[in-house]
Amino acid sequence: VDLFLDPGAVRPLAGQLYDQLREAIGEGRLRPGDQLTPSRQLAAELSVSRHTVTTAYSRLVAEGFAEGRSGGGSVVAPMPSGSQSASAPGGAGPANALRPARRFRGWAPLYAVPDPPYQFDLSPGQPDPSLFPLASWRRCVTEAVISESLTYGDALGHPGLRRALARWVGRSRSVRASEDTILVTSGAQHAVDLVARVLLEPGDTVAVEDPGYSPVSLLLTALGARVAAVPVDGEGLVVGALPSAARLVYVTPSHQFPLGMTMSMRRRQALLDWAQRHDAAVIEDDYDSEFRYVDRPLEPLQALDGAGRVIYVGSFSKSFSPSVRLGFAVVPPSLAEPLAALRQLIDWHPPAVTQTALGRFIDDGLLDKHLRRTRRAYAERHDLLAEALRGPLSPYLTAGPANAGLHIAAFLRPGLAEDAVRESALSSGIGTMGLQQFYRVMPPQPGLVLGFGAISATALPAAAEALKDVLAVRAGAGHC
Ligand SMILES: Cc1ncc(COP(=O)(O)O)c(C=O)c1O
């Protein structure tokens, strides 16, 4: 800790020293157990008398901020409760003088990395890092590092990657795209952020699915939009319930998040008609459609849309790795320039090396190869979880549609409380995600969103068995 004493100041030197050490302790720069510099040494360093230092130290000890060690010297004491400095994080003084805007009050990150890791990780949306194609990706990254121009790049994204993406998404999903209509983003969420900013006026209404992917509805709220929750049924978004004021509709047609149904062809057509009649835009979030186990995928809204109202959003967070932070949007030509302009003003573009490497990875057929391999692995895990939900878990959980993606949503049987089940599961080392948090207006249904991406096929039956034991105990507790 740097200490600055001013011999010319009115406050005595011992008082100045006490103030600065007290502040360093309060702010956590000096932590409990840290050794205070021996008084003789500090006096020499600061060119003050030893008495000045011992006076400051004695006061810190007297007030409980430091304690003497039997072998001599002093250490910072564990913080007595209520004694945090006015400037400590969480205190009421200068460090907290600034307040976020009203719409951000009370906000905190939604997700944290579990520490320690779960013994059985059934949290959704996590691809398996052990399936990551390390050797081929390393080769693509090395080549990209060598070939990269090391200058600012194109704000729509690296042209090579955009060409590769346009071909790949056209071939694999029938999405109509060209190099000029692809915007490379740092994931799907970022694509929604950029597109919504460019499309919306402050206070505009945006419709989202209910239940739906809450990180997107929260993001739209943060952007100052009015978020209207529209129910989903077995066919996906209930188009008839859309508010006519909606300027933008956000949907997950391939694999509704969190419930898992596919939007029917009838609903797709109805949504496109609605958007045309109401002069609205549609964001189609196709976050995990690479993994489909049961039937053939339906045509994306973007491919069915003859009117240029759909923005197609894709992500590499499930199909490759969430750590690369890459996704993309296929946008109508009318939005490409403003999006590029906005992107340039924010952070210009994603890291060029990662973009170039991904372009190469796609062009060399390595992504297709990776997807063939991971599809097989996830299909096996999907079948195991679906089987457990039909079998041992069925007295406690009713599974929703399970055709695609990396998770299955399941409703808890009446009488089983979601929080209590999740907490008990956690005590048994099982990480799950609750369903209720994804409802906005519709009555929240207690349930679990169970992921099968992050857990191996070998561990899955044991995880299901452990979850069944937790549920059986909770069900018993409910009857008492
Ligand atoms: C519905 C939905 N959209 C998008 C994403 C992925 O977002 P990103 O590409 O920003 O990681 C997820 C991830 O869980 C998701 O569930």
JSON list of N, CA and C and ligand atoms in Angstrom, two decimals, residues 111 124-126 185-192 212-213 215-216 250 252 255-258 285-288 313-318 322 325-327 407, ligand 1:
[
{"chain": "A", "resi": 111, "resn": "TYR", "atom": "N", "xyz": [-25.81, -15.24, -14.12]},
{"chain": "A", "resi": 111, "resn": "TYR", "atom": "CA", "xyz": [-25.16, -16.54, -14.02]},
{"chain": "A", "resi": 111, "resn": "TYR", "atom": "C", "xyz": [-23.76, -16.41, -13.45]},
{"chain": "A", "resi": 124, "resn": "PRO", "atom": "N", "xyz": [-28.45, -26.38, -18.28]},
{"chain": "A", "resi": 124, "resn": "PRO", "atom": "CA", "xyz": [-28.68, -26.40, -19.73]},
{"chain": "A", "resi": 124, "resn": "PRO", "atom": "C", "xyz": [-27.70, -25.53, -20.51]},
{"chain": "A", "resi": 125, "resn": "GLY", "atom": "N", "xyz": [-27.67, -25.78, -21.82]},
{"chain": "A", "resi": 125, "resn": "GLY", "atom": "CA", "xyz": [-26.96, -24.88, -22.73]},
{"chain": "A", "resi": 125, "resn": "GLY", "atom": "C", "xyz": [-25.46, -24.97, -22.68]},
{"chain": "A", "resi": 126, "resn": "GLN", "atom": "N", "xyz": [-24.91, -26.03, -22.08]},
{"chain": "A", "resi": 126, "resn": "GLN", "atom": "CA", "xyz": [-23.45, -26.13, -21.98]},
{"chain": "A", "resi": 126, "resn": "GLN", "atom": "C", "xyz": [-22.97, -27.26, -22.89]},
{"chain": "A", "resi": 185, "resn": "THR", "atom": "N", "xyz": [-20.88, -11.23, -34.83]},
{"chain": "A", "resi": 185, "resn": "THR", "atom": "CA", "xyz": [-21.07, -10.65, -33.49]},
{"chain": "A", "resi": 185, "resn": "THR", "atom": "C", "xyz": [-20.36, -11.50, -32.44]},
{"chain": "A", "resi": 186, "resn": "SER", "atom": "N", "xyz": [-20.34, -10.98, -31.22]},
{"chain": "A", "resi": 186, "resn": "SER", "atom": "CA", "xyz": [-19.78, -11.77, -30.11]},
{"chain": "A", "resi": 186, "resn": "SER", "atom": "C", "xyz": [-20.89, -12.61, -29.48]},
{"chain": "A", "resi": 187, "resn": "GLY", "atom": "N", "xyz": [-21.51, -13.47, -30.25]},
{"chain": "A", "resi": 187, "resn": "GLY", "atom": "CA", "xyz": [-22.57, -14.34, -29.74]},
{"chain": "A", "resi": 187, "resn": "GLY", "atom": "C", "xyz": [-23.95, -13.86, -30.16]},
{"chain": "A", "resi": 188, "resn": "ALA", "atom": "N", "xyz": [-24.95, -14.72, -29.94]},
{"chain": "A", "resi": 188, "resn": "ALA", "atom": "CA", "xyz": [-26.32, -14.42, -30.35]},
{"chain": "A", "resi": 188, "resn": "ALA", "atom": "C", "xyz": [-26.89, -13.24, -29.56]},
{"chain": "A", "resi": 189, "resn": "GLN", "atom": "N", "xyz": [-26.60, -13.20, -28.29]},
{"chain": "A", "resi": 189, "resn": "GLN", "atom": "CA", "xyz": [-27.12, -12.13, -27.44]},
{"chain": "A", "resi": 189, "resn": "GLN", "atom": "C", "xyz": [-26.65, -10.76, -27.96]},
{"chain": "A", "resi": 190, "resn": "HIS", "atom": "N", "xyz": [-25.42, -10.71, -28.37]},
{"chain": "A", "resi": 190, "resn": "HIS", "atom": "CA", "xyz": [-24.86, -9.48, -28.90]},
{"chain": "A", "resi": 190, "resn": "HIS", "atom": "C", "xyz": [-25.52, -9.10, -30.22]},
{"chain": "A", "resi": 191, "resn": "ALA", "atom": "N", "xyz": [-25.87, -10.10, -31.01]},
{"chain": "A", "resi": 191, "resn": "ALA", "atom": "CA", "xyz": [-26.57, -9.83, -32.27]},
{"chain": "A", "resi": 191, "resn": "ALA", "atom": "C", "xyz": [-27.93, -9.20, -31.98]},
{"chain": "A", "resi": 192, "resn": "VAL", "atom": "N", "xyz": [-28.64, -9.73, -30.98]},
{"chain": "A", "resi": 192, "resn": "VAL", "atom": "CA", "xyz": [-29.95, -9.16, -30.62]},
{"chain": "A", "resi": 192, "resn": "VAL", "atom": "C", "xyz": [-29.75, -7.71, -30.15]},
{"chain": "A", "resi": 212, "resn": "GLY", "atom": "N", "xyz": [-39.89, -17.45, -21.80]},
{"chain": "A", "resi": 212, "resn": "GLY", "atom": "CA", "xyz": [-38.92, -17.18, -22.86]},
{"chain": "A", "resi": 212, "resn": "GLY", "atom": "C", "xyz": [-37.53, -16.96, -22.29]},
{"chain": "A", "resi": 213, "resn": "TYR", "atom": "N", "xyz": [-36.62, -16.65, -23.19]},
{"chain": "A", "resi": 213, "resn": "TYR", "atom": "CA", "xyz": [-35.20, -16.52, -22.82]},
{"chain": "A", "resi": 213, "resn": "TYR", "atom": "C", "xyz": [-35.01, -15.18, -22.11]},
{"chain": "A", "resi": 215, "resn": "PRO", "atom": "N", "xyz": [-32.57, -13.58, -20.57]},
{"chain": "A", "resi": 215, "resn": "PRO", "atom": "CA", "xyz": [-31.49, -12.64, -20.86]},
{"chain": "A", "resi": 215, "resn": "PRO", "atom": "C", "xyz": [-31.83, -11.69, -22.01]},
{"chain": "A", "resi": 216, "resn": "VAL", "atom": "N", "xyz": [-32.62, -12.15, -22.97]},
{"chain": "A", "resi": 216, "resn": "VAL", "atom": "CA", "xyz": [-32.98, -11.24, -24.07]},
{"chain": "A", "resi": 216, "resn": "VAL", "atom": "C", "xyz": [-34.02, -10.22, -23.60]},
{"chain": "A", "resi": 250, "resn": "TYR", "atom": "N", "xyz": [-39.37, -11.16, -30.86]},
{"chain": "A", "resi": 250, "resn": "TYR", "atom": "CA", "xyz": [-38.21, -12.04, -30.68]},
{"chain": "A", "resi": 250, "resn": "TYR", "atom": "C", "xyz": [-38.71, -13.46, -30.44]},
{"chain": "A", "resi": 252, "resn": "THR", "atom": "N", "xyz": [-37.88, -18.02, -30.80]},
{"chain": "A", "resi": 252, "resn": "THR", "atom": "CA", "xyz": [-36.93, -19.15, -30.93]},
{"chain": "A", "resi": 252, "resn": "THR", "atom": "C", "xyz": [-37.67, -20.31, -31.61]},
{"chain": "A", "resi": 255, "resn": "HIS", "atom": "N", "xyz": [-36.43, -24.28, -31.63]},
{"chain": "A", "resi": 255, "resn": "HIS", "atom": "CA", "xyz": [-36.38, -25.00, -30.36]},
{"chain": "A", "resi": 255, "resn": "HIS", "atom": "C", "xyz": [-36.71, -23.99, -29.28]},
{"chain": "A", "resi": 256, "resn": "GLN", "atom": "N", "xyz": [-38.01, -23.86, -29.00]},
{"chain": "A", "resi": 256, "resn": "GLN", "atom": "CA", "xyz": [-38.45, -22.78, -28.11]},
{"chain": "A", "resi": 256, "resn": "GLN", "atom": "C", "xyz": [-37.69, -22.85, -26.79]},
{"chain": "A", "resi": 257, "resn": "PHE", "atom": "N", "xyz": [-37.14, -21.69, -26.38]},
{"chain": "A", "resi": 257, "resn": "PHE", "atom": "CA", "xyz": [-36.46, -21.67, -25.08]},
{"chain": "A", "resi": 257, "resn": "PHE", "atom": "C", "xyz": [-37.42, -21.09, -24.05]},
{"chain": "A", "resi": 258, "resn": "PRO", "atom": "N", "xyz": [-37.69, -21.78, -22.93]},
{"chain": "A", "resi": 258, "resn": "PRO", "atom": "CA", "xyz": [-37.06, -23.03, -22.47]},
{"chain": "A", "resi": 258, "resn": "PRO", "atom": "C", "xyz": [-37.85, -24.30, -22.78]},
{"chain": "A", "resi": 285, "resn": "ASP", "atom": "N", "xyz": [-34.11, -16.37, -33.35]},
{"chain": "A", "resi": 285, "resn": "ASP", "atom": "CA", "xyz": [-32.91, -16.83, -32.64]},
{"chain": "A", "resi": 285, "resn": "ASP", "atom": "C", "xyz": [-32.78, -18.34, -32.83]},
{"chain": "A", "resi": 286, "resn": "ASP", "atom": "N", "xyz": [-31.81, -18.74, -33.64]},
{"chain": "A", "resi": 286, "resn": "ASP", "atom": "CA", "xyz": [-31.63, -20.17, -33.97]},
{"chain": "A", "resi": 286, "resn": "ASP", "atom": "C", "xyz": [-30.42, -20.70, -33.22]},
{"chain": "A", "resi": 287, "resn": "TYR", "atom": "N", "xyz": [-30.49, -20.59, -31.88]},
{"chain": "A", "resi": 287, "resn": "TYR", "atom": "CA", "xyz": [-29.29, -20.74, -31.04]},
{"chain": "A", "resi": 287, "resn": "TYR", "atom": "C", "xyz": [-28.73, -22.15, -30.97]},
{"chain": "A", "resi": 288, "resn": "ASP", "atom": "N", "xyz": [-29.57, -23.20, -31.17]},
{"chain": "A", "resi": 288, "resn": "ASP", "atom": "CA", "xyz": [-29.00, -24.55, -31.02]},
{"chain": "A", "resi": 288, "resn": "ASP", "atom": "C", "xyz": [-29.58, -25.56, -32.02]},
{"chain": "A", "resi": 313, "resn": "VAL", "atom": "N", "xyz": [-30.58, -15.05, -36.42]},
{"chain": "A", "resi": 313, "resn": "VAL", "atom": "CA", "xyz": [-29.44, -14.98, -35.50]},
{"chain": "A", "resi": 313, "resn": "VAL", "atom": "C", "xyz": [-28.92, -16.38, -35.23]},
{"chain": "A", "resi": 314, "resn": "GLY", "atom": "N", "xyz": [-27.62, -16.56, -35.38]},
{"chain": "A", "resi": 314, "resn": "GLY", "atom": "CA", "xyz": [-27.00, -17.85, -35.09]},
{"chain": "A", "resi": 314, "resn": "GLY", "atom": "C", "xyz": [-25.89, -17.69, -34.06]},
{"chain": "A", "resi": 315, "resn": "SER", "atom": "N", "xyz": [-25.51, -18.80, -33.44]},
{"chain": "A", "resi": 315, "resn": "SER", "atom": "CA", "xyz": [-24.50, -18.73, -32.38]},
{"chain": "A", "resi": 315, "resn": "SER", "atom": "C", "xyz": [-23.54, -19.91, -32.49]},
{"chain": "A", "resi": 316, "resn": "PHE", "atom": "N", "xyz": [-22.29, -19.70, -32.13]},
{"chain": "A", "resi": 316, "resn": "PHE", "atom": "CA", "xyz": [-21.36, -20.83, -32.03]},
{"chain": "A", "resi": 316, "resn": "PHE", "atom": "C", "xyz": [-21.16, -21.28, -30.59]},
{"chain": "A", "resi": 317, "resn": "SER", "atom": "N", "xyz": [-22.02, -20.75, -29.69]},
{"chain": "A", "resi": 317, "resn": "SER", "atom": "CA", "xyz": [-21.87, -21.09, -28.27]},
{"chain": "A", "resi": 317, "resn": "SER", "atom": "C", "xyz": [-22.22, -22.54, -27.98]},
{"chain": "A", "resi": 318, "resn": "LYS", "atom": "N", "xyz": [-23.16, -23.12, -28.72]},
{"chain": "A", "resi": 318, "resn": "LYS", "atom": "CA", "xyz": [-23.53, -24.52, -28.50]},
{"chain": "A", "resi": 318, "resn": "LYS", "atom": "C", "xyz": [-22.82, -25.43, -29.51]},
{"chain": "A", "resi": 322, "resn": "PRO", "atom": "N", "xyz": [-18.90, -21.82, -26.13]},
{"chain": "A", "resi": 322, "resn": "PRO", "atom": "CA", "xyz": [-19.32, -20.48, -25.70]},
{"chain": "A", "resi": 322, "resn": "PRO", "atom": "C", "xyz": [-18.12, -19.57, -25.46]},
{"chain": "A", "resi": 325, "resn": "ARG", "atom": "N", "xyz": [-17.01, -16.84, -28.09]},
{"chain": "A", "resi": 325, "resn": "ARG", "atom": "CA", "xyz": [-17.86, -15.65, -28.18]},
{"chain": "A", "resi": 325, "resn": "ARG", "atom": "C", "xyz": [-18.04, -15.21, -29.63]},
{"chain": "A", "resi": 326, "resn": "LEU", "atom": "N", "xyz": [-18.53, -16.11, -30.44]},
{"chain": "A", "resi": 326, "resn": "LEU", "atom": "CA", "xyz": [-18.84, -15.72, -31.82]},
{"chain": "A", "resi": 326, "resn": "LEU", "atom": "C", "xyz": [-20.25, -16.15, -32.19]},
{"chain": "A", "resi": 327, "resn": "GLY", "atom": "N", "xyz": [-20.95, -15.26, -32.85]},
{"chain": "A", "resi": 327, "resn": "GLY", "atom": "CA", "xyz": [-22.26, -15.53, -33.40]},
{"chain": "A", "resi": 327, "resn": "GLY", "atom": "C", "xyz": [-22.41, -14.65, -34.62]},
{"chain": "A", "resi": 407, "resn": "HIS", "atom": "N", "xyz": [-31.00, -29.40, -24.04]},
{"chain": "A", "resi": 407, "resn": "HIS", "atom": "CA", "xyz": [-31.72, -29.50, -22.77]},
{"chain": "A", "resi": 407, "resn": "HIS", "atom": "C", "xyz": [-33.14, -30.02, -22.98]},
{"chain": "B", "resi": 1, "resn": "LIG", "atom": "C1", "xyz": [-32.34, -18.81, -26.43]},
{"chain": "B", "resi": 1, "resn": "LIG", "atom": "C2", "xyz": [-30.86, -18.54, -26.44]},
{"chain": "B", "resi": 1, "resn": "LIG", "atom": "N1", "xyz": [-30.35, -17.65, -27.27]},
{"chain": "B", "resi": 1, "resn": "LIG", "atom": "C3", "xyz": [-29.02, -17.44, -27.34]},
{"chain": "B", "resi": 1, "resn": "LIG", "atom": "C4", "xyz": [-28.15, -18.13, -26.54]},
{"chain": "B", "resi": 1, "resn": "LIG", "atom": "C5", "xyz": [-26.66, -18.01, -26.69]},
{"chain": "B", "resi": 1, "resn": "LIG", "atom": "O1", "xyz": [-26.20, -16.80, -26.62]},
{"chain": "B", "resi": 1, "resn": "LIG", "atom": "P1", "xyz": [-24.67, -16.48, -26.98]},
{"chain": "B", "resi": 1, "resn": "LIG", "atom": "O2", "xyz": [-24.42, -16.85, -28.41]},
{"chain": "B", "resi": 1, "resn": "LIG", "atom": "O3", "xyz": [-24.65, -15.01, -26.75]},
{"chain": "B", "resi": 1, "resn": "LIG", "atom": "O4", "xyz": [-23.79, -17.25, -26.05]},
{"chain": "B", "resi": 1, "resn": "LIG", "atom": "C6", "xyz": [-28.63, -19.01, -25.62]},
{"chain": "B", "resi": 1, "resn": "LIG", "atom": "C7", "xyz": [-27.69, -19.68, -24.70]},
{"chain": "B", "resi": 1, "resn": "LIG", "atom": "O5", "xyz": [-28.02, -20.33, -23.79]},
{"chain": "B", "resi": 1, "resn": "LIG", "atom": "C8", "xyz": [-30.01, -19.25, -25.58]},
{"chain": "B", "resi": 1, "resn": "LIG", "atom": "O6", "xyz": [-30.50, -20.17, -24.75]}
]
